[in-house]
């Protein structure tokens, strides 16, 4: 069964460093998302991406964050200058646009990347 | 701003019991609603998706209902098993961009 994959599973970095989190969405999916979950808190939406551009972003997704689809399979989240409060589990998700433009289908999540900022 | 609330926060039941998890949301203008399962330290596994025009969806021992006008959904788990122990998350898909807004989850423990 197709699944969303993410690498690395765990990333440890020093405050102020740049990190890139990588995701391979399900191959026929058209919408891509990043969410994060700070330990003990709710899963929070960061950004959605469609047709090679951001379609929506949350207030969390400020100038230190960026997303890119560098090729036909990868979808990345870059955090330019990490802060202690960026420590969280980051989830990538993808969904397939329903046929006929009737709406959006089920979102499928990857296993997550645990980011620890020291 | 959409707010999603899940009750109870935690639930402990003996094996074999039928149980209901509750989810409520403040803005009824949703596109769909998904129920997920999350095991400790793991990703989210989609269990059921209900479109806003639907009233319920079933998958095996799971049944999810949606009352959009009253802002409520329930997840019914029949004949619970220890393997059902996990956190169950409710998330609503909004009209624009279909971002999901999540509840805090219900931590379920099924005792053998």
mmCIF file with all atom_site columns, N, CA and C in Angstrom, chain B residues 21 23 25 28 30-35 48-59 62-76:
data_model
loop_
_atom_site.group_PDB
_atom_site.id
_atom_site.type_symbol
_atom_site.label_atom_id
_atom_site.label_alt_id
_atom_site.label_comp_id
_atom_site.label_asym_id
_atom_site.label_entity_id
_atom_site.label_seq_id
_atom_site.pdbx_PDB_ins_code
_atom_site.Cartn_x
_atom_site.Cartn_y
_atom_site.Cartn_z
_atom_site.occupancy
_atom_site.B_iso_or_equiv
_atom_site.pdbx_formal_charge
_atom_site.auth_seq_id
_atom_site.auth_comp_id
_atom_site.auth_asym_id
_atom_site.auth_atom_id
_atom_site.pdbx_PDB_model_num
ATOM 1   N N  . UNK B 1 21 ? -16.255 7.727  21.488 1.00 0.00 ? 21 UNK B N  1
ATOM 2   C CA . UNK B 1 21 ? -15.406 8.898  21.646 1.00 0.00 ? 21 UNK B CA 1
ATOM 3   C C  . UNK B 1 21 ? -16.110 10.084 20.991 1.00 0.00 ? 21 UNK B C  1
ATOM 4   N N  . UNK B 1 23 ? -16.338 14.177 19.656 1.00 0.00 ? 23 UNK B N  1
ATOM 5   C CA . UNK B 1 23 ? -15.609 15.294 19.063 1.00 0.00 ? 23 UNK B CA 1
ATOM 6   C C  . UNK B 1 23 ? -16.612 16.400 18.782 1.00 0.00 ? 23 UNK B C  1
ATOM 7   N N  . UNK B 1 25 ? -16.945 20.636 17.312 1.00 0.00 ? 25 UNK B N  1
ATOM 8   C CA . UNK B 1 25 ? -16.248 21.724 16.630 1.00 0.00 ? 25 UNK B CA 1
ATOM 9   C C  . UNK B 1 25 ? -17.150 22.957 16.614 1.00 0.00 ? 25 UNK B C  1
ATOM 10  N N  . UNK B 1 28 ? -19.420 25.146 11.936 1.00 0.00 ? 28 UNK B N  1
ATOM 11  C CA . UNK B 1 28 ? -20.022 24.038 11.191 1.00 0.00 ? 28 UNK B CA 1
ATOM 12  C C  . UNK B 1 28 ? -19.707 24.076 9.694  1.00 0.00 ? 28 UNK B C  1
ATOM 13  N N  . UNK B 1 30 ? -17.573 23.074 7.705  1.00 0.00 ? 30 UNK B N  1
ATOM 14  C CA . UNK B 1 30 ? -16.449 22.177 7.442  1.00 0.00 ? 30 UNK B CA 1
ATOM 15  C C  . UNK B 1 30 ? -16.651 21.486 6.105  1.00 0.00 ? 30 UNK B C  1
ATOM 16  N N  . UNK B 1 31 ? -15.551 20.995 5.541  1.00 0.00 ? 31 UNK B N  1
ATOM 17  C CA . UNK B 1 31 ? -15.648 20.235 4.310  1.00 0.00 ? 31 UNK B CA 1
ATOM 18  C C  . UNK B 1 31 ? -15.729 18.737 4.590  1.00 0.00 ? 31 UNK B C  1
ATOM 19  N N  . UNK B 1 32 ? -14.919 18.288 5.530  1.00 0.00 ? 32 UNK B N  1
ATOM 20  C CA . UNK B 1 32 ? -14.955 16.886 5.923  1.00 0.00 ? 32 UNK B CA 1
ATOM 21  C C  . UNK B 1 32 ? -14.398 16.730 7.326  1.00 0.00 ? 32 UNK B C  1
ATOM 22  N N  . UNK B 1 33 ? -14.415 15.526 7.824  1.00 0.00 ? 33 UNK B N  1
ATOM 23  C CA . UNK B 1 33 ? -13.905 15.244 9.162  1.00 0.00 ? 33 UNK B CA 1
ATOM 24  C C  . UNK B 1 33 ? -13.185 13.902 9.105  1.00 0.00 ? 33 UNK B C  1
ATOM 25  N N  . UNK B 1 34 ? -11.999 13.846 9.691  1.00 0.00 ? 34 UNK B N  1
ATOM 26  C CA . UNK B 1 34 ? -11.230 12.601 9.724  1.00 0.00 ? 34 UNK B CA 1
ATOM 27  C C  . UNK B 1 34 ? -10.963 12.192 11.155 1.00 0.00 ? 34 UNK B C  1
ATOM 28  N N  . UNK B 1 35 ? -11.009 10.894 11.373 1.00 0.00 ? 35 UNK B N  1
ATOM 29  C CA . UNK B 1 35 ? -10.578 10.313 12.639 1.00 0.00 ? 35 UNK B CA 1
ATOM 30  C C  . UNK B 1 35 ? -9.247  9.601  12.391 1.00 0.00 ? 35 UNK B C  1
ATOM 31  N N  . UNK B 1 48 ? -11.039 6.888  9.446  1.00 0.00 ? 48 UNK B N  1
ATOM 32  C CA . UNK B 1 48 ? -12.279 7.128  8.718  1.00 0.00 ? 48 UNK B CA 1
ATOM 33  C C  . UNK B 1 48 ? -12.317 8.578  8.265  1.00 0.00 ? 48 UNK B C  1
ATOM 34  N N  . UNK B 1 49 ? -12.892 8.777  7.093  1.00 0.00 ? 49 UNK B N  1
ATOM 35  C CA . UNK B 1 49 ? -13.120 10.120 6.561  1.00 0.00 ? 49 UNK B CA 1
ATOM 36  C C  . UNK B 1 49 ? -14.613 10.259 6.298  1.00 0.00 ? 49 UNK B C  1
ATOM 37  N N  . UNK B 1 50 ? -15.213 11.321 6.808  1.00 0.00 ? 50 UNK B N  1
ATOM 38  C CA . UNK B 1 50 ? -16.626 11.604 6.532  1.00 0.00 ? 50 UNK B CA 1
ATOM 39  C C  . UNK B 1 50 ? -16.707 12.935 5.802  1.00 0.00 ? 50 UNK B C  1
ATOM 40  N N  . UNK B 1 51 ? -17.327 12.930 4.633  1.00 0.00 ? 51 UNK B N  1
ATOM 41  C CA . UNK B 1 51 ? -17.569 14.181 3.932  1.00 0.00 ? 51 UNK B CA 1
ATOM 42  C C  . UNK B 1 51 ? -18.713 14.921 4.621  1.00 0.00 ? 51 UNK B C  1
ATOM 43  N N  . UNK B 1 52 ? -18.771 16.225 4.459  1.00 0.00 ? 52 UNK B N  1
ATOM 44  C CA . UNK B 1 52 ? -19.767 17.032 5.177  1.00 0.00 ? 52 UNK B CA 1
ATOM 45  C C  . UNK B 1 52 ? -21.198 16.667 4.816  1.00 0.00 ? 52 UNK B C  1
ATOM 46  N N  . UNK B 1 53 ? -21.366 16.073 3.623  1.00 0.00 ? 53 UNK B N  1
ATOM 47  C CA . UNK B 1 53 ? -22.709 15.689 3.185  1.00 0.00 ? 53 UNK B CA 1
ATOM 48  C C  . UNK B 1 53 ? -23.140 14.322 3.714  1.00 0.00 ? 53 UNK B C  1
ATOM 49  N N  . UNK B 1 54 ? -22.200 13.623 4.358  1.00 0.00 ? 54 UNK B N  1
ATOM 50  C CA . UNK B 1 54 ? -22.484 12.279 4.864  1.00 0.00 ? 54 UNK B CA 1
ATOM 51  C C  . UNK B 1 54 ? -22.853 12.312 6.333  1.00 0.00 ? 54 UNK B C  1
ATOM 52  N N  . UNK B 1 55 ? -23.533 11.248 6.768  1.00 0.00 ? 55 UNK B N  1
ATOM 53  C CA . UNK B 1 55 ? -23.934 11.148 8.169  1.00 0.00 ? 55 UNK B CA 1
ATOM 54  C C  . UNK B 1 55 ? -23.061 10.171 8.936  1.00 0.00 ? 55 UNK B C  1
ATOM 55  N N  . UNK B 1 56 ? -22.556 9.153  8.257  1.00 0.00 ? 56 UNK B N  1
ATOM 56  C CA . UNK B 1 56 ? -21.704 8.197  8.940  1.00 0.00 ? 56 UNK B CA 1
ATOM 57  C C  . UNK B 1 56 ? -20.853 7.410  7.958  1.00 0.00 ? 56 UNK B C  1
ATOM 58  N N  . UNK B 1 57 ? -19.800 6.803  8.516  1.00 0.00 ? 57 UNK B N  1
ATOM 59  C CA . UNK B 1 57 ? -18.916 5.921  7.772  1.00 0.00 ? 57 UNK B CA 1
ATOM 60  C C  . UNK B 1 57 ? -18.546 4.760  8.688  1.00 0.00 ? 57 UNK B C  1
ATOM 61  N N  . UNK B 1 58 ? -18.358 3.605  8.075  1.00 0.00 ? 58 UNK B N  1
ATOM 62  C CA . UNK B 1 58 ? -18.031 2.404  8.850  1.00 0.00 ? 58 UNK B CA 1
ATOM 63  C C  . UNK B 1 58 ? -16.815 1.725  8.249  1.00 0.00 ? 58 UNK B C  1
ATOM 64  N N  . UNK B 1 59 ? -15.958 1.213  9.148  1.00 0.00 ? 59 UNK B N  1
ATOM 65  C CA . UNK B 1 59 ? -14.829 0.405  8.724  1.00 0.00 ? 59 UNK B CA 1
ATOM 66  C C  . UNK B 1 59 ? -14.585 -0.639 9.795  1.00 0.00 ? 59 UNK B C  1
ATOM 67  N N  . UNK B 1 62 ? -15.258 -0.072 13.553 1.00 0.00 ? 62 UNK B N  1
ATOM 68  C CA . UNK B 1 62 ? -15.346 1.369  13.767 1.00 0.00 ? 62 UNK B CA 1
ATOM 69  C C  . UNK B 1 62 ? -16.521 1.954  13.000 1.00 0.00 ? 62 UNK B C  1
ATOM 70  N N  . UNK B 1 63 ? -17.213 2.877  13.671 1.00 0.00 ? 63 UNK B N  1
ATOM 71  C CA . UNK B 1 63 ? -18.285 3.617  13.016 1.00 0.00 ? 63 UNK B CA 1
ATOM 72  C C  . UNK B 1 63 ? -18.188 5.054  13.461 1.00 0.00 ? 63 UNK B C  1
ATOM 73  N N  . UNK B 1 64 ? -18.124 5.962  12.488 1.00 0.00 ? 64 UNK B N  1
ATOM 74  C CA . UNK B 1 64 ? -18.067 7.382  12.809 1.00 0.00 ? 64 UNK B CA 1
ATOM 75  C C  . UNK B 1 64 ? -19.319 8.056  12.285 1.00 0.00 ? 64 UNK B C  1
ATOM 76  N N  . UNK B 1 65 ? -19.880 8.924  13.095 1.00 0.00 ? 65 UNK B N  1
ATOM 77  C CA . UNK B 1 65 ? -21.049 9.693  12.686 1.00 0.00 ? 65 UNK B CA 1
ATOM 78  C C  . UNK B 1 65 ? -20.719 11.173 12.676 1.00 0.00 ? 65 UNK B C  1
ATOM 79  N N  . UNK B 1 66 ? -21.485 11.913 11.913 1.00 0.00 ? 66 UNK B N  1
ATOM 80  C CA . UNK B 1 66 ? -21.278 13.353 11.809 1.00 0.00 ? 66 UNK B CA 1
ATOM 81  C C  . UNK B 1 66 ? -22.630 14.067 11.830 1.00 0.00 ? 66 UNK B C  1
ATOM 82  N N  . UNK B 1 67 ? -22.764 15.028 12.747 1.00 0.00 ? 67 UNK B N  1
ATOM 83  C CA . UNK B 1 67 ? -23.905 15.934 12.767 1.00 0.00 ? 67 UNK B CA 1
ATOM 84  C C  . UNK B 1 67 ? -23.338 17.331 12.573 1.00 0.00 ? 67 UNK B C  1
ATOM 85  N N  . UNK B 1 68 ? -23.249 17.733 11.317 1.00 0.00 ? 68 UNK B N  1
ATOM 86  C CA . UNK B 1 68 ? -22.576 18.974 10.981 1.00 0.00 ? 68 UNK B CA 1
ATOM 87  C C  . UNK B 1 68 ? -23.268 20.186 11.603 1.00 0.00 ? 68 UNK B C  1
ATOM 88  N N  . UNK B 1 69 ? -24.584 20.197 11.589 1.00 0.00 ? 69 UNK B N  1
ATOM 89  C CA . UNK B 1 69 ? -25.316 21.368 12.068 1.00 0.00 ? 69 UNK B CA 1
ATOM 90  C C  . UNK B 1 69 ? -25.107 21.616 13.562 1.00 0.00 ? 69 UNK B C  1
ATOM 91  N N  . UNK B 1 70 ? -24.938 20.531 14.317 1.00 0.00 ? 70 UNK B N  1
ATOM 92  C CA . UNK B 1 70 ? -24.712 20.697 15.752 1.00 0.00 ? 70 UNK B CA 1
ATOM 93  C C  . UNK B 1 70 ? -23.238 20.673 16.112 1.00 0.00 ? 70 UNK B C  1
ATOM 94  N N  . UNK B 1 71 ? -22.371 20.477 15.103 1.00 0.00 ? 71 UNK B N  1
ATOM 95  C CA . UNK B 1 71 ? -20.931 20.515 15.341 1.00 0.00 ? 71 UNK B CA 1
ATOM 96  C C  . UNK B 1 71 ? -20.412 19.346 16.143 1.00 0.00 ? 71 UNK B C  1
ATOM 97  N N  . UNK B 1 72 ? -20.897 18.131 15.820 1.00 0.00 ? 72 UNK B N  1
ATOM 98  C CA . UNK B 1 72 ? -20.496 16.965 16.598 1.00 0.00 ? 72 UNK B CA 1
ATOM 99  C C  . UNK B 1 72 ? -20.197 15.760 15.717 1.00 0.00 ? 72 UNK B C  1
ATOM 100 N N  . UNK B 1 73 ? -19.242 14.972 16.182 1.00 0.00 ? 73 UNK B N  1
ATOM 101 C CA . UNK B 1 73 ? -18.956 13.682 15.582 1.00 0.00 ? 73 UNK B CA 1
ATOM 102 C C  . UNK B 1 73 ? -18.656 12.699 16.705 1.00 0.00 ? 73 UNK B C  1
ATOM 103 N N  . UNK B 1 74 ? -19.004 11.444 16.463 1.00 0.00 ? 74 UNK B N  1
ATOM 104 C CA . UNK B 1 74 ? -18.663 10.401 17.418 1.00 0.00 ? 74 UNK B CA 1
ATOM 105 C C  . UNK B 1 74 ? -17.954 9.265  16.694 1.00 0.00 ? 74 UNK B C  1
ATOM 106 N N  . UNK B 1 75 ? -17.042 8.642  17.404 1.00 0.00 ? 75 UNK B N  1
ATOM 107 C CA . UNK B 1 75 ? -16.384 7.433  16.913 1.00 0.00 ? 75 UNK B CA 1
ATOM 108 C C  . UNK B 1 75 ? -16.779 6.299  17.841 1.00 0.00 ? 75 UNK B C  1
ATOM 109 N N  . UNK B 1 76 ? -17.436 5.333  17.269 1.00 0.00 ? 76 UNK B N  1
ATOM 110 C CA . UNK B 1 76 ? -17.896 4.170  18.023 1.00 0.00 ? 76 UNK B CA 1
ATOM 111 C C  . UNK B 1 76 ? -16.953 3.004  17.726 1.00 0.00 ? 76 UNK B C  1
#
